[in-house]
One Martini backbone bead per residue (centre of mass of N, CA, C, O) as a GRO file, in nm:
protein
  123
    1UNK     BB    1  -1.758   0.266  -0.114
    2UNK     BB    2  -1.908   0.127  -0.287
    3UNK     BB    3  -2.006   0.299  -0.491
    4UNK     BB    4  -1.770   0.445  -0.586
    5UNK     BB    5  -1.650   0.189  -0.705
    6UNK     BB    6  -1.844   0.186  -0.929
    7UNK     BB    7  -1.822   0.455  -1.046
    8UNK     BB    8  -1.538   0.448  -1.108
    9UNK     BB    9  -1.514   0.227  -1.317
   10UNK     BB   10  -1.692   0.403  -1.499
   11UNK     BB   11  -1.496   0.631  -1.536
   12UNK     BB   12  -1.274   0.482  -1.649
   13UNK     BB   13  -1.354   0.400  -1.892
   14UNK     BB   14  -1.476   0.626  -2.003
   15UNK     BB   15  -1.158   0.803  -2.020
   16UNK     BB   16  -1.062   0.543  -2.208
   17UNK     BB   17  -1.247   0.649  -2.471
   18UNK     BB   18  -1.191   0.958  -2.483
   19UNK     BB   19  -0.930   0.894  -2.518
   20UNK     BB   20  -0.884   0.786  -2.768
   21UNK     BB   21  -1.072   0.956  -2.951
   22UNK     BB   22  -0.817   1.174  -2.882
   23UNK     BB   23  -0.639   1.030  -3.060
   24UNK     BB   24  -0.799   0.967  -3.338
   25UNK     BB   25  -0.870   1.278  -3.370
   26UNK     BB   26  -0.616   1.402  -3.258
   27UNK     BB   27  -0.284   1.302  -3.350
   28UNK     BB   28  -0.182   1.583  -3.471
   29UNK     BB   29  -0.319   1.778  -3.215
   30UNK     BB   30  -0.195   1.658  -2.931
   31UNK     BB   31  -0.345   1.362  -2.859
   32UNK     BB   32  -0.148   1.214  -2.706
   33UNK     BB   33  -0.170   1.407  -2.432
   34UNK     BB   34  -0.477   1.403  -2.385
   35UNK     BB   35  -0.441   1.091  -2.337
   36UNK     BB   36  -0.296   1.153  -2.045
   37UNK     BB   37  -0.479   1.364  -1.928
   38UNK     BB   38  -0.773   1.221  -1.956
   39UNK     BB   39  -0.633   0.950  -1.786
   40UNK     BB   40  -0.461   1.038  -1.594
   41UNK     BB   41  -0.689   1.247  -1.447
   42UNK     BB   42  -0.864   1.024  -1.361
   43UNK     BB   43  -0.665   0.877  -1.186
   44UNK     BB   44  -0.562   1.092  -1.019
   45UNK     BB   45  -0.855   1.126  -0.844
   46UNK     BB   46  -0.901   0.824  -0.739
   47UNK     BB   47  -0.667   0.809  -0.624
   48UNK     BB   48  -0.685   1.026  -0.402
   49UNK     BB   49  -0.971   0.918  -0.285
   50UNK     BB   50  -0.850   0.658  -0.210
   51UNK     BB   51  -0.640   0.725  -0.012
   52UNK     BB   52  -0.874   0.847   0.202
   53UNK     BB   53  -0.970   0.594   0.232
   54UNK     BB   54  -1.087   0.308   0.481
   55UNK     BB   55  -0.909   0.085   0.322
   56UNK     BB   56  -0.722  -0.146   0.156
   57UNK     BB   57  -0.410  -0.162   0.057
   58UNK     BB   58  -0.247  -0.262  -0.236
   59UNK     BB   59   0.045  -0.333  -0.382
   60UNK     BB   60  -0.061  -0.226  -0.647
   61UNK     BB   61  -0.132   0.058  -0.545
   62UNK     BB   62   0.112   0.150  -0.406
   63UNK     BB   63   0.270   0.137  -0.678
   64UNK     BB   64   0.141   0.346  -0.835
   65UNK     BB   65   0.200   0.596  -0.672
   66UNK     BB   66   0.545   0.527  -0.693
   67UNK     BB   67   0.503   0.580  -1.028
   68UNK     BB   68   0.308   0.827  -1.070
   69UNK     BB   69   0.329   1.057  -0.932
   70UNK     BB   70   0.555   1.188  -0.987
   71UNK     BB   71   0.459   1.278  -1.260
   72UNK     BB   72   0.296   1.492  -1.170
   73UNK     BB   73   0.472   1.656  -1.026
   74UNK     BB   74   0.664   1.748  -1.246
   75UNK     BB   75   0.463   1.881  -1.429
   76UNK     BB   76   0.387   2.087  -1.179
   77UNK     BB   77   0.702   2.224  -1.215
   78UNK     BB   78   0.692   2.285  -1.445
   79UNK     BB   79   0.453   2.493  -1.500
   80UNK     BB   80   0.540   2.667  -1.297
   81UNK     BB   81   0.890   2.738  -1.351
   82UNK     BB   82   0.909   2.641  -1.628
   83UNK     BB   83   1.114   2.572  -1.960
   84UNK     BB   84   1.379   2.737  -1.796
   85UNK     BB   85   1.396   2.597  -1.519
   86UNK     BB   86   1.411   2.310  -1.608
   87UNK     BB   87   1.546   2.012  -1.561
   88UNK     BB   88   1.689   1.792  -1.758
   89UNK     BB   89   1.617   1.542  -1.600
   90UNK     BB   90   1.318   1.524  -1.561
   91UNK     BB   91   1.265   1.528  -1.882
   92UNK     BB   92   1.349   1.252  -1.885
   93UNK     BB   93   1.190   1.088  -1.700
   94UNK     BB   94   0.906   1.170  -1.811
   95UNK     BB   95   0.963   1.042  -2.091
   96UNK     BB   96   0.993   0.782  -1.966
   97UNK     BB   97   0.683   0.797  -1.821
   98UNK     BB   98   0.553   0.761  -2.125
   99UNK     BB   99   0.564   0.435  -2.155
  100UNK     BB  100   0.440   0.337  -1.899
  101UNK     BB  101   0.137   0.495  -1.879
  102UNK     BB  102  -0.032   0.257  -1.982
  103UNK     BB  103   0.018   0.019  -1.820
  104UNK     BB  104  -0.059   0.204  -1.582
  105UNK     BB  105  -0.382   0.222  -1.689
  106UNK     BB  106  -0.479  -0.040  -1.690
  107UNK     BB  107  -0.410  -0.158  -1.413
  108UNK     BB  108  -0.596   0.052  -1.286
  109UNK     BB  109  -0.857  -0.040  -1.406
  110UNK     BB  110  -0.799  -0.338  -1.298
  111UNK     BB  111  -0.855  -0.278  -1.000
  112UNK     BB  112  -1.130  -0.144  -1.054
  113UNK     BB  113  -1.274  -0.380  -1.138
  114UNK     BB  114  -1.237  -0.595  -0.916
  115UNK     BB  115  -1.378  -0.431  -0.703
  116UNK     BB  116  -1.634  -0.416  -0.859
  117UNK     BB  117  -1.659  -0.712  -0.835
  118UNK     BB  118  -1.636  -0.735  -0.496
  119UNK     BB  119  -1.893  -0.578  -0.476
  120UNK     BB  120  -2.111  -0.723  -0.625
  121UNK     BB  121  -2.063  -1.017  -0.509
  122UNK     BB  122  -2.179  -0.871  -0.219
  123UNK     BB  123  -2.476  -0.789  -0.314
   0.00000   0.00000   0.00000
């Protein structure tokens, strides 16, 4: 668990730059979309194997699952289902959870960074 938490601080560094980058380079490309998918797909991979970790679950951790997984859901059903069958209401939340999602994901680098600082200053 100790290795995992090390590498995950540093992949999630890594997908906040990659994201970045491709928000810089391709804003009018469709960057800013990138940027919530290579950011967030990288948090939504750590977050669910952190799930699965027999580590202690902090309430902030539990809050950011209870806030981001939502919108992945949705995000699966609209794509599953299409654009034609999607209730409009689900597309309004998600609008809505694209204002919330940049600063879950800062909190989220910043949980990993903590665990990150709590494993090195024990080895």
């Amino acid at each position: 668990m100790k290795t995992f938490t090390k590498i995950d601080y540093f992949i999630q560094i890594f997908a906040l730059l990659v994201g970045f980058l491709s928000l810089i380079n391709g804003f009018q490309d469709m960057g800013a979309l990138r940027f919530y998918f290579i950011v967030g797909g990288s948090q939504l991979i750590s977050f669910m194997i952190r799930l699965f970790l027999k580590e202690k679950k902090s309430p902030g951790y539990i809050a950011y699952g209870i806030l981001i997984l939502p919108v992945w859901i949705i995000l699966l059903v609209y794509f599953l289902m299409g654009p034609f069958k999607y209730p409009a209401s689900l597309l309004y939340l998600l609008m809505s959870s694209l204002m919330y999602s940049p600063i879950m994901a800062i909190i989220y680098i910043y949980y990993c960074y903590i665990n990150y600082k709590f494993y090195n200053s024990e080895s």
